[in-house]
């Protein structure tokens, strides 16, 4: 089953934009434009996440969030029209999972929603499938979800190495050792810039996934599920 997102937003344009993008990402949406009806909608629909506009008619998003938190840990993403309001909202400790300022990039919002759903385990398998990464070793070709990704030799080897044991953390010196025939002349930081480039290229093919993770003070790992 795919994730069901309740969008509580009274501006039809914004609600429409969000639902279009969420639907394109495989999510089901319900839009509601009345603040007083949000709590009932949550009870009835049991959504996986709520996008909550701060300024809603009849009951504001802050009150709704605060009341919801008294009995539920349902993920909440708050929308606000003013960037300076985010600090104030954070200060109120409403318990929302994320705060987004309008105007926003719908793509960014979808990415953040997916990240929350992954973290909380809500929305079941909606996004949990591993991305399809095909590696053609003899030709040093990589396709991600069917899309060709042009990598340099070092980036290719880096990806190949990380993919051997997804989830395992590779130390920088270990990666250097595996990638270069003679790495004595190469600094640890070289790996960082190669990883950065590899990440950027993978992101082009998989905009909503962050596959390669830095482990502070240690090195890198890849997460594919
Ligand atoms: Ca509003």
Coordinates of C-alpha atoms and ligand atoms in Angstrom, one line a residue:
X1 CA 0.0 0.0 0.0
X2 CA 1.2 3.5 -0.8
X3 CA 1.4 6.3 1.7
X4 CA -1.7 8.4 2.2
X5 CA -1.0 12.1 2.8
X6 CA -3.6 14.4 4.3
X7 CA -3.0 18.0 2.9
X8 CA -4.6 20.6 5.2
X9 CA -4.3 23.7 3.1
X10 CA -6.9 26.3 2.1
X11 CA -5.1 27.8 -0.8
X12 CA -6.3 25.6 -3.7
X13 CA -3.3 26.4 -5.9
X14 CA -0.9 25.2 -3.3
X15 CA -3.0 22.2 -2.4
X16 CA -3.2 21.3 -6.1
X17 CA 0.5 21.6 -6.7
X18 CA 1.3 19.4 -3.7
X19 CA -1.2 16.7 -4.6
X20 CA 0.1 16.6 -8.2
X21 CA 3.6 16.1 -7.0
X22 CA 2.7 13.6 -4.3
X23 CA 0.6 11.6 -6.7
X24 CA 3.5 11.5 -9.2
X25 CA 5.6 10.1 -6.4
X26 CA 3.1 7.3 -5.9
X27 CA 1.3 8.7 -2.9
X28 CA -2.4 9.0 -2.2
X29 CA -3.6 12.4 -1.1
X30 CA -6.7 13.9 0.5
X31 CA -7.1 17.7 0.7
X32 CA -9.0 19.5 3.4
X33 CA -9.4 23.3 3.6
X34 CA -11.0 23.7 7.0
X35 CA -8.9 23.7 10.2
X36 CA -11.8 22.6 12.3
X37 CA -12.2 19.4 10.2
X38 CA -8.6 18.2 10.4
X39 CA -8.8 16.2 13.6
X40 CA -11.9 14.3 12.3
X41 CA -10.2 13.7 9.0
X42 CA -7.2 12.2 10.7
X43 CA -9.4 9.9 12.8
X44 CA -11.4 8.8 9.8
X45 CA -8.7 8.5 7.1
X46 CA -5.8 7.4 9.3
X47 CA -3.3 9.1 7.0
X48 CA 0.5 8.3 7.2
X49 CA 1.4 12.0 7.4
X50 CA -0.2 15.4 7.6
X51 CA 0.9 18.5 5.7
X52 CA -0.5 21.3 7.9
X53 CA -0.8 24.9 6.8
X54 CA -0.3 27.3 9.7
X55 CA -3.1 29.7 8.6
X56 CA -6.2 27.7 8.2
X57 CA -9.8 28.9 8.6
X58 CA -11.6 28.1 11.9
X59 CA -8.6 26.5 13.6
X60 CA -4.9 27.3 13.0
X61 CA -2.2 24.7 12.3
X62 CA -0.3 25.3 15.5
X63 CA -3.4 24.5 17.6
X64 CA -4.1 21.5 15.5
X65 CA -0.6 20.2 15.8
X66 CA -0.4 20.8 19.6
X67 CA -3.7 18.9 20.1
X68 CA -2.7 16.1 17.8
X69 CA 0.5 15.6 19.8
X70 CA -1.4 15.0 23.0
X71 CA -2.4 11.6 21.7
X72 CA -0.6 10.8 18.5
X73 CA 2.9 10.8 16.9
X74 CA 1.6 11.0 13.4
X75 CA 4.2 12.8 11.3
X76 CA 3.4 16.5 10.7
X77 CA 4.9 18.8 8.2
X78 CA 4.0 22.5 8.8
X79 CA 3.7 25.0 6.0
X80 CA 4.1 28.6 6.7
X81 CA 4.0 31.7 4.5
X82 CA 6.8 33.5 6.3
X83 CA 10.3 32.3 6.7
X84 CA 10.7 34.3 10.0
X85 CA 7.8 32.4 11.4
X86 CA 9.8 29.1 11.3
X87 CA 11.9 30.2 14.3
X88 CA 8.9 31.1 16.2
X89 CA 7.2 27.8 15.4
X90 CA 10.4 25.9 16.5
X91 CA 10.3 27.9 19.7
X92 CA 6.8 26.8 20.4
X93 CA 7.9 23.1 20.4
X94 CA 4.8 22.0 18.6
X95 CA 6.3 18.6 17.9
X96 CA 6.1 18.9 14.1
X97 CA 8.5 16.8 12.1
X98 CA 9.4 19.5 9.6
X99 CA 8.7 23.1 8.7
X100 CA 8.5 24.4 5.2
X101 CA 8.2 27.9 4.0
X102 CA 6.0 29.1 1.1
X103 CA 6.8 29.5 -1.7
X104 CA 8.4 26.1 -1.8
X105 CA 9.8 23.7 -4.4
X106 CA 7.2 20.9 -4.5
X107 CA 10.0 18.5 -5.4
X108 CA 11.8 19.4 -2.2
X109 CA 8.6 19.0 -0.2
X110 CA 8.1 15.5 -1.6
X111 CA 11.7 14.6 -0.8
X112 CA 11.2 15.7 2.8
X113 CA 8.0 13.9 3.1
X114 CA 9.6 10.7 1.8
X115 CA 12.5 11.1 4.2
X116 CA 10.1 11.4 7.1
X117 CA 8.0 8.4 6.0
X118 CA 11.2 6.4 5.7
X119 CA 12.4 7.5 9.1
X120 CA 9.1 6.8 10.8
X121 CA 8.4 3.7 8.9
X122 CA 5.0 5.1 7.9
X123 CA 3.5 4.5 4.5
X124 CA 4.7 0.9 4.4
X125 CA 6.6 -0.1 1.3
X126 CA 5.7 3.0 -0.6
X127 CA 9.2 4.0 -1.0
X128 CA 11.1 1.2 0.6
X129 CA 12.1 -0.6 -2.5
X130 CA 15.8 -0.6 -3.3
X131 CA 16.6 1.5 -6.4
X132 CA 17.7 -0.6 -9.4
X133 CA 21.4 0.0 -9.9
X134 CA 22.9 -2.0 -12.8
X135 CA 26.7 -2.2 -13.0
X136 CA 28.3 -3.3 -16.3
X137 CA 31.8 -3.9 -15.1
X138 CA 33.5 -4.7 -18.4
X139 CA 32.2 -1.5 -20.0
X140 CA 32.3 0.5 -16.7
X141 CA 28.7 1.5 -17.2
X142 CA 26.2 2.3 -14.6
X143 CA 22.4 2.7 -15.0
X144 CA 20.2 3.8 -12.1
X145 CA 16.5 3.0 -12.6
X146 CA 17.3 2.5 -16.2
X147 CA 19.0 5.9 -16.6
X148 CA 22.6 6.0 -17.6
X149 CA 24.9 7.7 -15.2
X150 CA 28.3 8.8 -16.5
X151 CA 31.0 8.1 -14.0
X152 CA 34.7 8.6 -14.0
X153 CA 36.9 5.5 -13.4
X154 CA 37.4 6.4 -9.8
X155 CA 33.7 7.1 -9.2
X156 CA 32.8 3.8 -10.8
X157 CA 35.2 1.9 -8.6
X158 CA 33.9 3.8 -5.6
X159 CA 30.3 2.9 -6.3
X160 CA 31.2 -0.7 -7.0
X161 CA 33.1 -1.0 -3.8
X162 CA 30.4 0.5 -1.6
X163 CA 27.8 -1.7 -3.3
X164 CA 29.6 -4.8 -2.4
X165 CA 28.4 -4.5 1.2
X166 CA 25.5 -2.0 1.5
X167 CA 25.3 -0.6 5.0
X168 CA 28.9 -1.3 5.8
X169 CA 31.0 1.7 6.6
X170 CA 34.2 2.0 4.6
X171 CA 37.1 4.0 6.1
X172 CA 38.6 6.6 3.8
X173 CA 42.0 4.9 3.7
X174 CA 40.3 1.6 3.0
X175 CA 38.5 3.1 0.0
X176 CA 41.7 4.7 -1.2
X177 CA 43.4 1.3 -1.0
X178 CA 40.6 -0.4 -2.9
X179 CA 40.4 2.3 -5.6
X180 CA 44.0 3.3 -6.4
X181 CA 46.8 1.0 -7.3
X182 CA 49.2 3.3 -5.5
X183 CA 47.5 5.7 -3.2
X184 CA 50.5 6.9 -1.2
X185 CA 50.5 10.1 -3.1
X186 CA 46.7 10.7 -2.7
X187 CA 45.2 12.5 0.3
X188 CA 42.2 11.2 2.3
X189 CA 40.4 14.3 1.2
X190 CA 40.6 13.2 -2.4
X191 CA 38.0 10.5 -1.5
X192 CA 35.7 13.2 -0.2
X193 CA 35.7 15.1 -3.5
X194 CA 35.1 11.9 -5.5
X195 CA 32.3 10.9 -3.2
X196 CA 30.8 14.3 -3.5
X197 CA 30.8 14.0 -7.3
X198 CA 29.4 10.5 -7.2
X199 CA 26.6 11.6 -4.9
X200 CA 25.7 14.5 -7.2
X201 CA 25.6 12.2 -10.2
X202 CA 23.5 9.6 -8.5
X203 CA 21.2 12.4 -7.2
X204 CA 20.5 13.4 -10.8
X205 CA 19.1 9.9 -11.5
X206 CA 17.5 9.5 -8.1
X207 CA 16.5 13.0 -6.9
X208 CA 14.6 11.8 -3.8
X209 CA 17.2 9.3 -2.5
X210 CA 20.4 10.0 -0.6
X211 CA 22.2 6.7 -1.2
X212 CA 25.7 7.5 0.1
X213 CA 26.1 8.6 3.6
X214 CA 29.1 10.1 5.4
X215 CA 29.8 8.6 8.8
X216 CA 31.4 11.4 10.7
X217 CA 35.1 10.8 11.4
X218 CA 35.1 7.4 9.8
X219 CA 34.2 7.2 6.1
X220 CA 31.3 6.3 3.9
X221 CA 28.6 3.8 3.3
X222 CA 25.8 3.2 0.8
X223 CA 22.2 2.5 1.8
X224 CA 20.0 0.9 -0.8
X225 CA 16.9 0.0 1.1
Ligands
LIG1 CA1 -3.6 29.2 4.5

